[in-house]
Short mmCIF file of C-alpha atoms in Angstrom, two decimals:
data_model
loop_
_atom_site.label_atom_id
_atom_site.label_comp_id
_atom_site.label_asym_id
_atom_site.label_seq_id
_atom_site.Cartn_x
_atom_site.Cartn_y
_atom_site.Cartn_z
CA MET A 305 -19.28 -0.66 9.07
CA GLY A 306 -21.34 -3.69 8.40
CA ALA A 307 -24.44 -4.28 10.36
CA MET A 308 -24.13 -6.10 13.64
CA GLU A 309 -25.71 -9.48 13.82
CA LEU A 310 -28.33 -9.38 16.65
CA PHE A 311 -27.84 -11.74 19.54
CA PHE A 312 -29.99 -12.60 22.50
CA VAL A 313 -28.71 -14.03 25.80
CA ASP A 314 -31.21 -15.26 28.41
CA GLY A 315 -30.87 -15.68 32.10
CA GLU A 316 -29.45 -13.77 35.06
CA ILE A 317 -25.94 -12.33 34.73
CA SER A 318 -24.66 -14.86 37.32
CA THR A 319 -25.92 -17.74 35.14
CA GLN A 320 -24.36 -16.26 31.99
CA VAL A 321 -21.00 -15.91 33.79
CA GLU A 322 -21.16 -19.44 35.01
CA GLU A 323 -22.11 -20.81 31.54
CA LEU A 324 -19.24 -18.90 29.86
CA ALA A 325 -16.80 -19.95 32.69
CA GLN A 326 -17.73 -23.58 32.01
CA PHE A 327 -17.24 -23.11 28.25
CA ILE A 328 -13.84 -21.46 28.68
CA GLY A 329 -12.85 -24.27 31.19
CA GLN A 330 -13.82 -26.89 28.67
CA GLN A 331 -11.19 -25.47 26.26
CA ASN A 332 -8.58 -26.32 28.87
CA GLN A 333 -10.25 -29.60 30.15
CA SER A 334 -11.04 -28.00 33.56
CA ALA A 335 -14.62 -26.84 33.18
CA ALA A 336 -15.89 -27.70 36.69
CA SER A 337 -12.85 -26.42 38.69
CA PHE A 338 -12.56 -23.22 36.60
CA ALA A 339 -16.32 -22.46 37.01
CA ALA A 340 -15.91 -22.88 40.73
CA GLU A 341 -12.96 -20.54 40.77
CA VAL A 342 -14.92 -17.88 38.97
CA ALA A 343 -17.94 -18.32 41.30
CA GLN A 344 -15.67 -17.74 44.36
CA SER A 345 -13.99 -14.73 42.80
CA SER A 346 -14.74 -11.32 44.32
CA ASP A 347 -15.46 -10.01 40.82
CA PRO A 348 -16.73 -12.95 38.69
CA VAL A 349 -17.45 -10.68 35.62
CA GLN A 350 -13.85 -9.52 35.47
CA ALA A 351 -12.59 -12.97 36.21
CA VAL A 352 -14.40 -14.45 33.24
CA LEU A 353 -13.36 -11.54 31.04
CA THR A 354 -9.67 -12.10 32.03
CA ALA A 355 -9.94 -15.79 31.49
CA SER A 356 -11.24 -15.35 27.90
CA GLN A 357 -7.94 -13.80 26.75
CA GLY A 358 -6.12 -16.17 24.47
CA VAL A 359 -8.85 -18.83 24.70
CA LEU A 360 -11.92 -17.59 22.90
CA PRO A 361 -10.13 -16.43 19.75
CA LYS A 362 -9.19 -20.05 19.17
CA VAL A 363 -12.54 -21.52 19.51
CA SER A 364 -13.95 -23.26 16.45
CA GLU A 365 -15.46 -21.00 13.83
CA ASP A 366 -18.95 -22.25 14.40
CA LYS A 367 -18.89 -21.39 18.05
CA VAL A 368 -16.65 -18.28 18.41
CA GLU A 369 -19.17 -15.71 17.52
CA ALA A 370 -21.75 -17.06 19.97
CA ALA A 371 -19.15 -17.24 22.72
CA TYR A 372 -18.18 -13.61 22.12
CA ASN A 373 -21.77 -12.58 22.07
CA GLN A 374 -22.18 -13.95 25.52
CA LEU A 375 -18.95 -12.27 26.63
CA PHE A 376 -20.10 -8.86 25.31
CA ALA A 377 -23.47 -9.39 27.14
CA ILE A 378 -21.58 -9.95 30.40
CA ALA A 379 -19.18 -7.03 29.75
CA ARG A 380 -22.18 -4.60 29.24
CA THR A 381 -23.10 -5.25 32.88
CA GLY A 382 -19.73 -4.36 34.21
CA GLU A 383 -18.74 -0.92 35.65
CA SER A 384 -16.72 0.02 32.65
CA GLY A 385 -19.09 -1.44 30.04
CA ILE A 386 -18.14 -2.55 26.53
CA ASP A 387 -15.67 0.39 26.03
CA GLY A 388 -13.73 -0.62 29.13
CA VAL A 389 -12.95 -4.06 27.76
CA ALA A 390 -13.07 -3.41 23.96
CA ALA A 391 -9.36 -2.56 23.54
CA ALA A 392 -8.13 -5.76 25.30
CA VAL A 393 -10.64 -7.95 23.56
CA ALA A 394 -9.98 -6.49 20.16
CA LYS A 395 -6.16 -6.86 20.57
CA ASP A 396 -6.56 -10.43 21.69
CA ILE A 397 -8.63 -11.29 18.61
CA SER A 398 -6.31 -9.53 16.20
CA ALA A 399 -3.37 -11.39 17.59
CA ASN A 400 -4.85 -14.88 18.17
CA ALA A 401 -7.97 -15.49 16.01
CA GLU A 402 -7.48 -18.64 14.06
CA SER A 403 -10.43 -17.85 11.63
CA GLY A 404 -10.09 -14.60 9.91
CA VAL A 405 -13.70 -14.53 8.76
CA ALA A 406 -15.06 -15.23 12.22
CA GLY A 407 -12.52 -12.85 13.93
CA LEU A 408 -13.51 -9.86 11.59
CA ARG A 409 -17.26 -10.68 12.24
CA VAL A 410 -16.65 -10.60 15.99
CA LEU A 411 -14.72 -7.33 15.77
CA ASN A 412 -17.45 -5.83 13.56
CA ASN A 413 -20.03 -6.70 16.25
CA LEU A 414 -17.66 -5.30 19.00
CA TYR A 415 -17.16 -2.03 16.87
CA ASN A 416 -20.98 -1.52 16.67
CA LEU A 417 -21.51 -2.21 20.38
CA ALA A 418 -18.66 0.27 21.37
CA THR A 419 -18.73 3.97 21.31
CA ALA A 420 -15.50 5.58 22.71
CA ALA A 421 -13.44 2.57 21.78
CA GLN A 422 -14.46 2.35 18.09
CA LEU A 423 -11.21 3.84 16.84
CA THR A 424 -9.17 1.13 18.67
CA VAL A 425 -11.41 -1.63 17.47
CA PHE A 426 -11.09 -0.46 13.85
CA SER A 427 -7.27 -0.38 14.20
CA GLU A 428 -7.26 -4.02 15.36
CA MET A 429 -9.52 -5.00 12.48
CA VAL A 430 -6.84 -3.72 10.17
CA VAL A 431 -4.16 -5.65 12.07
CA LEU A 432 -6.20 -8.85 11.84
CA ALA A 433 -7.03 -8.29 8.16
CA VAL A 434 -3.35 -7.95 7.31
CA ARG A 435 -2.40 -10.98 9.34
CA VAL A 436 -4.88 -13.35 7.73
CA ASN A 437 -4.55 -11.82 4.22
CA MET A 438 -8.12 -10.54 4.06
CA LEU A 439 -7.45 -6.85 3.61
CA PRO A 440 -9.66 -6.60 0.54
CA THR A 441 -12.71 -7.10 2.87
CA LEU A 442 -12.00 -3.65 4.33
CA VAL A 443 -11.73 -1.84 0.97
CA PRO A 444 -15.38 -0.77 1.09
CA LEU A 445 -14.72 1.06 4.24
CA VAL A 446 -12.23 3.47 2.54
CA SER A 447 -15.10 5.56 1.08
CA GLN A 448 -16.73 5.69 4.50
CA LEU A 449 -13.56 6.99 6.28
CA PRO A 450 -14.61 10.71 6.42
CA LYS A 451 -17.78 9.72 8.18
CA LEU A 452 -16.07 7.25 10.53
CA LEU A 453 -13.39 9.82 11.49
CA ALA A 454 -16.05 12.30 12.37
CA GLY A 455 -17.67 9.80 14.72
CA TRP A 456 -14.63 8.47 16.42
CA THR A 457 -13.52 9.51 19.93
CA GLY A 458 -9.88 10.38 19.95
CA SER A 459 -7.27 12.94 19.29
CA ALA A 460 -6.38 14.17 15.77
CA GLN A 461 -3.04 12.32 16.25
CA GLN A 462 -4.73 9.02 17.07
CA LYS A 463 -7.08 9.40 14.01
CA ALA A 464 -4.24 10.25 11.74
CA ASP A 465 -2.31 7.20 13.02
CA VAL A 466 -5.16 4.89 12.16
CA VAL A 467 -5.70 6.36 8.68
CA LEU A 468 -2.04 5.93 7.89
CA GLU A 469 -2.06 2.45 9.38
CA LEU A 470 -4.80 1.58 6.92
CA ARG A 471 -2.90 3.29 4.08
CA ASN A 472 0.30 1.29 4.82
CA ALA A 473 -1.72 -1.99 5.01
CA LEU A 474 -3.42 -1.27 1.60
CA ASP A 475 -0.02 -0.30 0.14
CA GLY A 476 1.49 -3.62 1.39
CA ALA A 477 -1.39 -5.54 -0.19
CA GLN A 478 -0.70 -3.85 -3.60
CA LEU A 479 -3.99 -1.96 -3.51
CA GLY A 480 -2.53 1.29 -4.76
CA ASN A 481 -5.85 2.96 -5.90
CA GLU A 482 -7.25 2.37 -2.35
CA ALA A 483 -4.12 3.60 -0.64
CA TYR A 484 -4.30 6.77 -2.82
CA ALA A 485 -7.92 7.28 -1.76
CA THR A 486 -6.97 6.88 1.92
CA GLU A 487 -4.24 9.50 1.44
CA LEU A 488 -6.92 11.96 0.08
CA VAL A 489 -8.94 11.39 3.14
CA PHE A 490 -5.95 12.07 5.34
CA LEU A 491 -5.13 15.33 3.61
CA GLU A 492 -8.69 16.50 3.70
CA ALA A 493 -9.74 15.41 7.16
CA ILE A 494 -6.53 15.59 9.20
CA GLY A 495 -4.96 18.66 7.79
CA ALA A 496 -1.67 20.33 6.94
CA SER A 497 -0.97 20.80 10.67
CA ASP A 498 0.12 17.14 11.03
CA ALA A 499 3.83 16.81 10.68
CA ARG A 500 3.39 13.96 8.18
CA ALA A 501 1.13 15.88 5.89
CA ALA A 502 3.75 16.98 3.37
CA LYS A 503 5.00 13.43 3.17
CA VAL A 504 1.55 12.10 2.53
CA ALA A 505 0.79 14.79 -0.05
CA THR A 506 4.12 13.96 -1.85
CA SER A 507 3.12 10.32 -1.85
CA ALA A 508 -0.34 11.14 -3.29
CA ILE A 509 1.08 13.31 -6.03
CA VAL A 510 3.52 10.57 -7.12
CA ARG A 511 0.71 7.90 -6.92
CA PHE A 512 -1.50 10.11 -9.19
CA ALA A 513 1.38 10.18 -11.77
CA ASN A 514 1.87 6.44 -11.61
CA LEU A 515 -1.66 5.02 -11.19
CA SER A 516 -3.31 4.51 -14.58
CA ALA A 517 -6.84 4.15 -13.08
CA VAL A 518 -6.67 7.51 -11.23
CA CYS A 519 -7.26 10.51 -13.47
CA ASP A 520 -9.32 13.08 -11.38
CA LEU A 521 -6.46 15.53 -10.73
CA ASP A 522 -8.73 18.21 -9.36
CA ALA A 523 -9.72 15.88 -6.42
CA LEU A 524 -6.11 16.16 -5.27
CA ALA A 525 -5.11 19.63 -6.41
CA SER A 526 -8.10 21.36 -5.08
CA LEU A 527 -7.69 20.17 -1.51
CA ASP A 528 -7.02 23.24 0.67
CA ASN A 529 -4.25 21.45 2.65
CA VAL A 530 -2.40 20.51 -0.56
CA GLN A 531 -2.61 24.01 -1.84
CA GLU A 532 -1.31 25.29 1.51
CA LEU A 533 1.54 22.93 1.57
CA SER A 534 2.49 23.77 -2.03
CA GLN A 535 2.33 27.44 -1.47
CA ASN A 536 4.51 27.26 1.59
CA GLY A 537 7.17 25.33 -0.42
CA GLN A 538 6.82 22.28 1.79
CA LEU A 539 6.32 19.83 -1.17
CA GLY A 540 9.57 20.66 -2.94
CA SER A 541 9.97 18.76 -6.26
CA ALA A 542 6.58 17.06 -5.68
CA GLY A 543 4.97 20.51 -5.70
CA GLU A 544 6.72 21.18 -9.11
CA LEU A 545 5.41 17.90 -10.30
CA LEU A 546 1.89 18.68 -9.28
CA ASN A 547 2.10 22.04 -11.19
CA ALA A 548 3.38 20.28 -14.19
CA LEU A 549 0.60 17.86 -14.15
CA LEU A 550 -1.87 20.65 -13.87
CA GLU A 551 -0.46 23.02 -16.54
CA CYS A 552 1.55 21.01 -19.05
CA ASP A 553 0.39 19.69 -22.38
CA PHE A 554 2.34 16.73 -23.84
CA GLU A 555 5.07 18.89 -25.47
CA GLN A 556 5.53 20.89 -22.37
CA TRP A 557 5.68 17.80 -20.27
CA GLN A 558 8.39 16.31 -22.40
CA LYS A 559 10.52 19.28 -21.75
CA TYR A 560 9.79 19.28 -18.04
CA ALA A 561 10.46 15.61 -17.71
CA ALA A 562 13.87 15.79 -19.52
CA ALA A 563 14.97 18.79 -17.35
CA ASN A 564 13.89 17.14 -14.16
CA ALA A 565 14.69 13.47 -14.84
CA ASP A 566 16.73 13.00 -11.68
CA ALA A 567 14.22 14.66 -9.47
CA LEU A 568 11.42 12.56 -10.84
CA LYS A 569 13.38 9.37 -10.37
CA GLU A 570 14.18 10.25 -6.76
CA LEU A 571 10.41 10.85 -6.11
CA GLY A 572 9.66 7.32 -7.51
CA VAL A 573 7.79 8.60 -10.66
CA ASP A 574 7.45 6.05 -13.41
CA ALA A 575 8.36 8.10 -16.43
CA ASP A 576 6.36 6.03 -18.90
CA LYS A 577 3.27 5.86 -16.83
CA ALA A 578 3.39 9.60 -16.08
CA THR A 579 3.89 10.32 -19.74
CA ASP A 580 0.80 8.24 -20.64
CA LYS A 581 -1.19 10.02 -17.92
CA ILE A 582 -0.25 13.39 -19.55
CA ARG A 583 -1.47 12.14 -22.89
CA LEU A 584 -4.86 11.30 -21.39
CA LEU A 585 -5.02 14.73 -19.68
CA THR A 586 -4.03 16.45 -22.86
CA VAL A 587 -6.82 14.78 -24.83
CA ALA A 588 -9.28 15.75 -22.14
CA SER A 589 -8.04 19.34 -22.29
CA ILE A 590 -8.47 19.50 -26.02
CA ALA A 591 -12.03 18.07 -25.60
CA ALA A 592 -12.97 20.68 -22.98
CA GLU A 593 -11.96 23.44 -25.42
CA HIS A 594 -13.99 21.95 -28.32
CA LEU A 595 -17.18 20.62 -26.72
CA GLY A 596 -19.74 19.85 -29.44
CA GLN A 597 -17.25 20.51 -32.17
CA ASP A 598 -15.45 18.21 -34.64
CA VAL A 599 -11.85 17.62 -33.63
CA PRO A 600 -9.73 15.96 -36.30
CA PHE A 601 -7.85 12.87 -35.20
CA SER A 602 -4.80 14.47 -36.84
CA LYS A 603 -5.02 17.33 -34.29
CA VAL A 604 -5.27 14.97 -31.37
CA SER A 605 -2.45 12.72 -32.67
CA GLN A 606 -0.18 15.72 -33.08
CA ALA A 607 -0.97 16.98 -29.57
CA ILE A 608 -0.04 13.65 -27.82
CA GLY A 609 2.75 12.45 -30.06
CA VAL A 610 1.30 9.21 -31.32
CA GLU A 611 0.51 7.81 -34.74
CA GLU A 612 -2.93 8.72 -36.11
CA ASP A 613 -3.70 5.17 -36.66
CA ASP A 614 -3.47 4.64 -32.89
CA ILE A 615 -5.52 7.65 -31.86
CA GLU A 616 -8.92 5.75 -31.54
CA MET A 617 -7.51 3.50 -28.77
CA TRP A 618 -6.22 6.59 -26.88
CA ILE A 619 -9.61 8.25 -27.16
CA ILE A 620 -11.26 4.97 -25.91
CA ASP A 621 -8.70 5.11 -22.88
CA VAL A 622 -9.71 8.77 -22.05
CA VAL A 623 -13.43 7.86 -22.19
CA ARG A 624 -12.80 4.73 -20.04
CA SER A 625 -10.85 6.83 -17.43
CA GLY A 626 -13.98 9.02 -16.98
CA LEU A 627 -12.25 12.21 -18.22
CA MET A 628 -14.36 12.54 -21.37
CA GLN A 629 -17.54 11.54 -23.13
CA GLY A 630 -18.09 11.89 -26.85
CA LYS A 631 -18.42 10.13 -30.22
CA MET A 632 -15.90 9.14 -32.87
CA ASN A 633 -16.69 9.48 -36.55
CA GLN A 634 -14.56 6.99 -38.50
CA VAL A 635 -15.73 8.44 -41.81
CA THR A 636 -14.53 12.00 -41.10
CA ARG A 637 -11.83 10.69 -38.65
CA SER A 638 -12.78 13.07 -36.04
CA LEU A 639 -13.96 13.29 -32.48
CA VAL A 640 -17.02 15.18 -31.11
CA PRO A 641 -16.66 15.64 -27.32
CA THR A 642 -19.83 16.20 -25.32
CA ARG A 643 -18.44 16.31 -21.86
CA SER A 644 -14.82 16.69 -20.52
CA THR A 645 -13.14 17.05 -17.12
CA TYR A 646 -10.89 19.90 -16.40
CA ARG A 647 -7.65 19.22 -14.62
CA ARG A 648 -8.41 22.22 -12.29
CA PHE A 649 -11.73 23.98 -12.10
CA GLY A 650 -10.77 27.52 -11.29
CA ALA A 651 -11.76 31.11 -12.11
CA ASP A 652 -11.05 30.63 -15.86
CA GLN A 653 -13.30 27.55 -16.01
CA TRP A 654 -16.12 29.32 -14.15
CA SER A 655 -15.84 32.20 -16.56
CA LEU A 656 -16.07 29.81 -19.54
CA LEU A 657 -19.00 28.15 -18.00
CA ALA A 658 -20.82 31.47 -17.52
CA GLU A 659 -20.10 32.31 -21.14
CA ARG A 660 -21.54 29.04 -22.38
CA LEU A 661 -24.62 29.51 -20.17
CA ASP A 662 -25.16 32.99 -21.70
CA GLN A 663 -24.89 31.44 -25.18
CA TRP A 664 -27.30 28.75 -24.29
CA LYS A 665 -29.75 31.35 -22.89
CA ALA A 666 -29.38 33.48 -26.17
CA SER A 667 -30.10 30.41 -28.19
CA LEU A 668 -33.28 29.68 -26.20
CA GLU A 669 -34.39 33.23 -26.50
CA ALA A 670 -33.82 33.07 -30.35
CA LEU A 671 -35.98 29.93 -30.49
CA GLN A 672 -38.96 31.53 -28.73
CA PRO A 673 -40.33 33.42 -31.86
CA VAL A 674 -39.98 30.17 -33.82
CA ILE A 675 -41.83 28.14 -31.19
CA GLY A 676 -44.51 30.89 -30.94
CA ASN A 677 -45.02 30.91 -34.76
CA ALA A 678 -45.29 27.08 -34.75
CA LYS A 679 -48.00 27.21 -32.03
CA LEU A 680 -49.88 29.87 -34.03
CA VAL A 681 -49.81 27.88 -37.27
CA ALA A 682 -51.00 24.76 -35.32
CA GLN A 683 -53.92 26.62 -33.82
CA GLN A 684 -54.92 28.05 -37.16
CA GLN A 685 -54.84 24.63 -38.80
CA ALA A 686 -56.97 23.23 -35.99
CA MET A 687 -59.54 25.93 -36.38
CA GLN A 688 -59.70 25.36 -40.17
CA MET A 689 -60.28 21.75 -39.71
CA ALA A 690 -62.98 22.41 -37.19
CA GLY A 691 -64.75 24.71 -39.66
CA GLN A 692 -64.66 22.07 -42.37
CA ALA A 693 -65.93 19.34 -40.21
CA GLN A 694 -69.66 18.32 -40.67
CA VAL A 695 -71.88 16.33 -38.47
CA THR A 696 -74.81 14.44 -40.09
CA ILE A 697 -77.63 13.03 -37.97
CA LYS A 698 -79.72 10.29 -39.67
CA GLU A 699 -83.50 10.87 -39.11
#
């Protein structure tokens, strides 16, 4: 969450209550009479808190934050403190704030002042952001969700509800990449025990197939809860899709897609986008098998079913996606990959990594005699030069 803007309110609590009561009364053209009513109330603090509902959210943008700062200062002196009023205040702001910017700023302050009510305040921030079409302002919080979830007070069900509320809001705002990231958080932090986990996992698998900017398959497939759901048969055709994404090269994918066309359509998979995704993954797989080696364009072209003249653009797309790094040689019409991402990093990949480390170690050991000889030659040359050197002192 963003840092809270510090605020300072001077004076006794009774004075603060009176000032805020007058301010609220001014909004209804009854400042004096309303202030008098609050002063005569058996619980002036609660009276002003209740009276603020529906009034303060509509205050002008230049005054609303200061007004709420004073309200929060008053609430902190009450028996229930900030947490006792946070839910009602947050709901009032999300429903009635006329300025989205100011409303989100006030809710951010409230979130940082609250403790037990942070989950509720966050939920109302999502509601307000959706209502005023400012959901992109919450996108930076998606990466912070795991930390936020760990700090929130509430049941697993409540936390799951808020995460899915954010996911649905991002989806409605056409922020598919962020919605996918939110689903990964749900699957990792909430767990397969939630009744909605299979549905969320299915949605995440389909999103991966359809989103061109999302290419890290291991981030999804390696989640324990996804593996559990898949092994238990709870993902159905989505589980089969995940396995195809993990295992198929382009040729195998074509056969799978043709045999399961109806199931993929029912899942909502975009056949063209999924096929392009497989092409990217296939190039990355070829690169992983030939690190540091020349890979002819013709081999890559044949593997992904495109014309050789178009292969450079596909290689650029793979590099742009983060799946691979390397160099192209237009003279030899080949690719030399220097790094590549595996679709799934399992036992086979660990074994291959160990083999390459052994090769690297053997290469270093083979270089040691060469380095030793070079040092010896350099020392001998230095001694010879020292012997030849003469120093002449003029008398």
